[in-house]
Amino acid sequence: MGVDVLSWRLILCSLLVLLFAKDCSARKMTHTRWREVPGDDSNGLQHNREPDLQQLSKDDHLLTRHSRDGDHRNHEHAHLSSHMNHMDPSDKIFFTLKDLQVGKTLPIYFYYRDPSTSPRLISREEANSIPFSLAKLPYLLDFFSLSKESPQAKAMEYTLTQCELELMEGETKFCATSLESMLDFAQATFGSETQVKALTTNQLRKPVAPIQNYTIMEEPREILVPKVIGCHTMPYPYVVYYCHSQEGGNRLFEISLVGENGDRVQAIGVCHMDTSQWDPENPSFRVLKIKPGTAPVCHIFPADNIVWVPLLS
């Protein structure tokens, strides 16, 4: 059954309210929430530590830009991420296409986002009133009362840099700073007359353990669509989604999982069939012990990520 865009706006708004709760002020949220993150915060902004860049961008290929001659900035960020997170447990989201079978057990990392300490969704009006540019970072740090040496400042710099990197061949991307702008991007990508649907990974309860062995309980259901948009949360004082779509044979699945501690998850997974342009430092290659372009790379979407697909008649 088709669902019109207005209906999905209402549904997704309700979803995001549940994920991030309500807060009408980005500036106020920064003082009361983001600067007081606990030690196990899912955004990796632990006290007195560098931002955990790989965890922040582990989903999909935010660090897989192919290198260009003279593009020192891309190489520097990919190297920083690899160096800082060589043994990051959040790497446990990758798997292979042949793993998608009933009874297969995989170690998977699912973090829990605590709404009381998480960045908040703000309106398009407020988002448009705040610059979103790497060139404006000094102004933004002053606006949010953040030290330029703080983990939050470094995380903001990382996000703004990723949002301004050049596109890969066949890629469409957009950093959405509000619900409305994310919906606009989905409509522009699929076509203004195309109805769209939002998919998310659903954890039926807070995980007993962030990482545990999960078993595939049912035959994974492939979602047959011509194009997919993945929207990934990025570290910022308010909710920012890195949304992108890549040409070249992505396969999308719904996967029913049961953890060894009894946790049940209805997960969304994607398999990228062509990884030839990915950065060799991408953690998926180390985890799966393969090289770019040699085999598909599959991964689970975390619960606070959103996958957009067109509704086909």
Coordinates of C-alpha atoms in Angstrom, one line a residue, residues 2-244:
G2 CA 1.4 3.4 -1.0
V3 CA 1.9 6.1 1.5
D4 CA 2.0 9.8 0.4
V5 CA 4.8 12.2 1.3
L6 CA 2.7 14.1 3.9
S7 CA 1.9 10.8 5.7
W8 CA 5.6 9.9 5.8
R9 CA 6.5 13.4 7.0
L10 CA 4.2 12.8 10.0
I11 CA 5.4 9.2 10.6
L12 CA 9.1 10.2 10.4
C13 CA 8.6 13.2 12.6
S14 CA 7.1 10.9 15.2
L15 CA 10.0 8.5 14.8
L16 CA 12.6 11.2 15.2
V17 CA 10.8 12.6 18.3
L18 CA 11.0 9.2 19.8
L19 CA 14.7 8.9 18.9
F20 CA 15.8 12.4 19.9
A21 CA 13.0 13.8 22.0
K22 CA 12.1 17.5 21.8
D23 CA 14.2 20.6 22.2
C24 CA 13.5 23.8 20.4
S25 CA 16.9 25.4 20.9
A26 CA 20.2 24.2 19.4
R27 CA 22.2 26.6 21.5
K28 CA 20.5 25.5 24.8
M29 CA 20.9 21.9 23.9
T30 CA 24.6 22.2 23.4
H31 CA 25.1 23.6 26.9
T32 CA 22.9 21.1 28.6
R33 CA 23.4 18.0 26.6
W34 CA 26.3 17.6 24.2
R35 CA 29.0 19.1 26.5
E36 CA 28.0 16.7 29.2
V37 CA 28.2 13.4 27.3
P38 CA 28.9 10.3 29.5
G39 CA 31.8 8.0 29.0
D40 CA 30.0 5.5 26.8
D41 CA 28.2 8.0 24.7
S42 CA 27.4 6.6 21.3
N43 CA 28.7 9.6 19.5
G44 CA 32.2 8.8 20.8
L45 CA 32.7 12.2 22.4
Q46 CA 34.1 10.9 25.7
H47 CA 35.5 13.3 28.2
N48 CA 39.2 14.1 27.6
R49 CA 39.4 11.9 24.6
E50 CA 39.6 12.4 20.8
P51 CA 36.3 11.9 19.0
D52 CA 35.9 8.3 17.8
L53 CA 35.8 9.1 14.1
Q54 CA 35.5 5.6 12.9
Q55 CA 32.5 4.8 15.0
L56 CA 30.9 8.1 13.9
S57 CA 31.2 7.1 10.3
K58 CA 31.4 3.4 10.4
D59 CA 28.2 3.0 8.5
D60 CA 28.7 3.0 4.7
H61 CA 31.7 4.6 3.1
L62 CA 32.1 8.1 4.6
L63 CA 35.8 7.5 4.7
T64 CA 36.0 5.7 1.3
R65 CA 36.6 8.6 -1.0
H66 CA 39.1 7.6 -3.6
S67 CA 42.3 9.6 -3.3
R68 CA 43.1 12.3 -5.8
D69 CA 46.5 13.8 -6.5
G70 CA 47.1 16.6 -4.2
D71 CA 44.0 15.9 -2.1
H72 CA 45.9 15.8 1.2
R73 CA 42.8 16.6 3.3
N74 CA 41.0 13.4 2.3
H75 CA 44.1 11.3 3.0
E76 CA 44.7 13.0 6.3
H77 CA 41.2 12.3 7.6
A78 CA 41.2 8.7 6.5
H79 CA 44.6 8.1 8.1
L80 CA 43.4 9.8 11.4
S81 CA 40.4 7.6 11.6
S82 CA 42.3 4.4 10.9
H83 CA 45.1 5.3 13.4
M84 CA 42.7 6.2 16.2
N85 CA 40.4 3.2 15.9
H86 CA 42.5 0.2 14.9
M87 CA 40.6 -2.2 17.2
D88 CA 37.3 -0.4 17.5
P89 CA 34.6 -2.9 18.6
S90 CA 32.0 -1.0 16.5
D91 CA 33.7 -2.5 13.5
K92 CA 31.4 -5.5 14.2
I93 CA 28.7 -4.5 11.8
F94 CA 30.2 -5.9 8.6
F95 CA 29.4 -9.2 6.9
T96 CA 29.4 -10.9 3.5
L97 CA 26.6 -11.7 1.2
K98 CA 27.1 -15.4 1.8
D99 CA 26.5 -14.8 5.5
L100 CA 22.8 -14.0 4.8
Q101 CA 21.3 -17.4 5.6
V102 CA 19.1 -18.8 8.3
G103 CA 21.1 -20.1 11.3
K104 CA 24.2 -18.0 10.6
T105 CA 25.6 -16.4 13.8
L106 CA 27.5 -13.1 13.6
P107 CA 29.0 -10.9 16.2
I108 CA 27.2 -7.5 15.8
Y109 CA 27.6 -4.2 17.6
F110 CA 24.4 -2.3 18.4
Y111 CA 24.8 0.8 20.5
Y112 CA 22.0 2.4 22.5
R113 CA 21.3 6.1 22.1
D114 CA 20.2 7.7 25.3
P115 CA 17.7 10.4 24.4
S116 CA 18.6 12.4 27.6
T117 CA 22.2 12.9 26.4
S118 CA 21.8 12.9 22.6
P119 CA 21.7 15.8 20.2
R120 CA 18.3 17.2 19.3
L121 CA 16.4 17.6 16.1
I122 CA 15.8 21.3 15.3
S123 CA 13.5 23.0 12.8
R124 CA 14.4 24.0 9.3
E125 CA 13.9 27.6 10.3
E126 CA 16.5 27.4 13.1
A127 CA 18.9 25.3 11.1
N128 CA 18.8 27.8 8.3
S129 CA 19.7 30.6 10.8
I130 CA 22.9 28.8 11.8
P131 CA 25.8 28.6 9.3
F132 CA 26.8 25.1 8.4
S133 CA 30.2 25.5 6.8
L134 CA 33.8 24.6 7.6
A135 CA 34.8 28.1 6.9
K136 CA 32.5 29.3 9.7
L137 CA 33.9 26.9 12.3
P138 CA 35.4 29.6 14.5
Y139 CA 32.1 31.4 14.5
L140 CA 30.2 28.2 15.3
L141 CA 32.5 27.3 18.2
D142 CA 31.9 30.7 19.7
F143 CA 28.1 30.4 19.0
F144 CA 28.0 27.1 20.9
S145 CA 30.6 28.2 23.5
L146 CA 33.0 25.4 22.7
S147 CA 36.8 25.5 23.0
K148 CA 38.7 24.9 19.7
E149 CA 40.7 22.1 21.5
S150 CA 37.6 20.3 22.8
P151 CA 36.6 16.8 21.5
Q152 CA 33.3 18.4 20.4
A153 CA 35.1 21.0 18.3
K154 CA 37.2 18.3 16.6
A155 CA 34.0 16.3 15.9
M156 CA 32.3 19.3 14.4
E157 CA 35.3 19.9 12.2
Y158 CA 35.2 16.3 11.1
T159 CA 31.5 16.5 10.2
L160 CA 31.8 19.7 8.3
T161 CA 34.8 18.3 6.4
Q162 CA 33.0 15.2 5.4
C163 CA 30.0 17.2 4.3
E164 CA 32.1 19.3 2.0
L165 CA 34.2 16.5 0.4
E166 CA 34.0 16.1 -3.3
L167 CA 31.5 13.5 -4.6
M168 CA 32.7 10.1 -5.8
E169 CA 31.7 9.1 -9.3
G170 CA 28.0 8.1 -9.3
E171 CA 27.4 9.5 -5.8
T172 CA 24.7 11.9 -4.7
K173 CA 25.0 13.3 -1.2
F174 CA 23.6 15.9 1.2
C175 CA 24.1 16.8 4.8
A176 CA 20.6 17.3 6.2
T177 CA 20.3 19.7 9.2
S178 CA 16.5 19.3 9.6
L179 CA 13.8 16.8 9.0
E180 CA 12.4 18.9 6.1
S181 CA 15.7 19.2 4.3
M182 CA 16.2 15.4 4.5
L183 CA 12.8 14.8 3.0
D184 CA 13.5 17.3 0.3
F185 CA 16.7 15.5 -0.6
A186 CA 14.9 12.1 -0.8
Q187 CA 12.2 13.6 -3.1
A188 CA 14.9 15.2 -5.3
T189 CA 16.9 12.0 -5.6
F190 CA 13.9 9.7 -6.4
G191 CA 11.9 12.2 -8.3
S192 CA 9.4 14.8 -7.2
E193 CA 6.4 12.6 -8.1
T194 CA 7.8 9.5 -6.3
Q195 CA 6.4 8.4 -3.0
V196 CA 9.0 7.4 -0.5
K197 CA 9.4 5.2 2.5
A198 CA 11.7 5.4 5.5
L199 CA 13.2 2.2 7.0
T200 CA 15.1 1.8 10.3
T201 CA 16.6 -1.0 12.4
N202 CA 14.3 -1.7 15.3
Q203 CA 15.7 -2.8 18.6
L204 CA 12.8 -4.2 20.7
R205 CA 14.6 -3.2 23.9
K206 CA 17.9 -1.7 25.1
P207 CA 20.6 -4.3 24.3
V208 CA 21.9 -6.3 27.3
A209 CA 25.4 -6.0 25.8
P210 CA 26.5 -3.6 23.0
I211 CA 28.2 -6.4 21.2
Q212 CA 27.1 -10.0 21.2
N213 CA 26.5 -13.0 18.8
Y214 CA 23.3 -12.7 16.8
T215 CA 21.7 -15.5 14.9
I216 CA 19.6 -15.0 11.7
M217 CA 16.2 -16.5 12.6
E218 CA 14.4 -16.2 9.2
E219 CA 15.3 -16.0 5.6
P220 CA 16.4 -12.4 5.0
R221 CA 13.9 -10.5 2.9
E222 CA 15.4 -8.6 0.0
I223 CA 13.8 -5.2 -0.6
L224 CA 13.9 -4.8 -4.4
V225 CA 14.3 -1.1 -5.2
P226 CA 16.3 0.7 -8.0
K227 CA 17.9 3.2 -5.6
V228 CA 18.6 3.6 -1.9
I229 CA 19.5 6.6 0.3
G230 CA 21.3 5.9 3.5
C231 CA 21.2 8.7 6.1
H232 CA 23.7 8.4 8.9
T233 CA 23.9 10.5 12.1
M234 CA 27.0 12.6 12.4
P235 CA 28.6 14.3 15.5
Y236 CA 27.2 17.8 15.9
P237 CA 25.5 19.9 18.5
Y238 CA 22.2 19.2 16.9
V239 CA 21.0 16.3 14.7
V240 CA 22.8 16.2 11.4
Y241 CA 22.3 13.4 8.9
Y242 CA 24.9 12.5 6.2
C243 CA 22.6 11.3 3.4
H244 CA 24.0 9.7 0.2

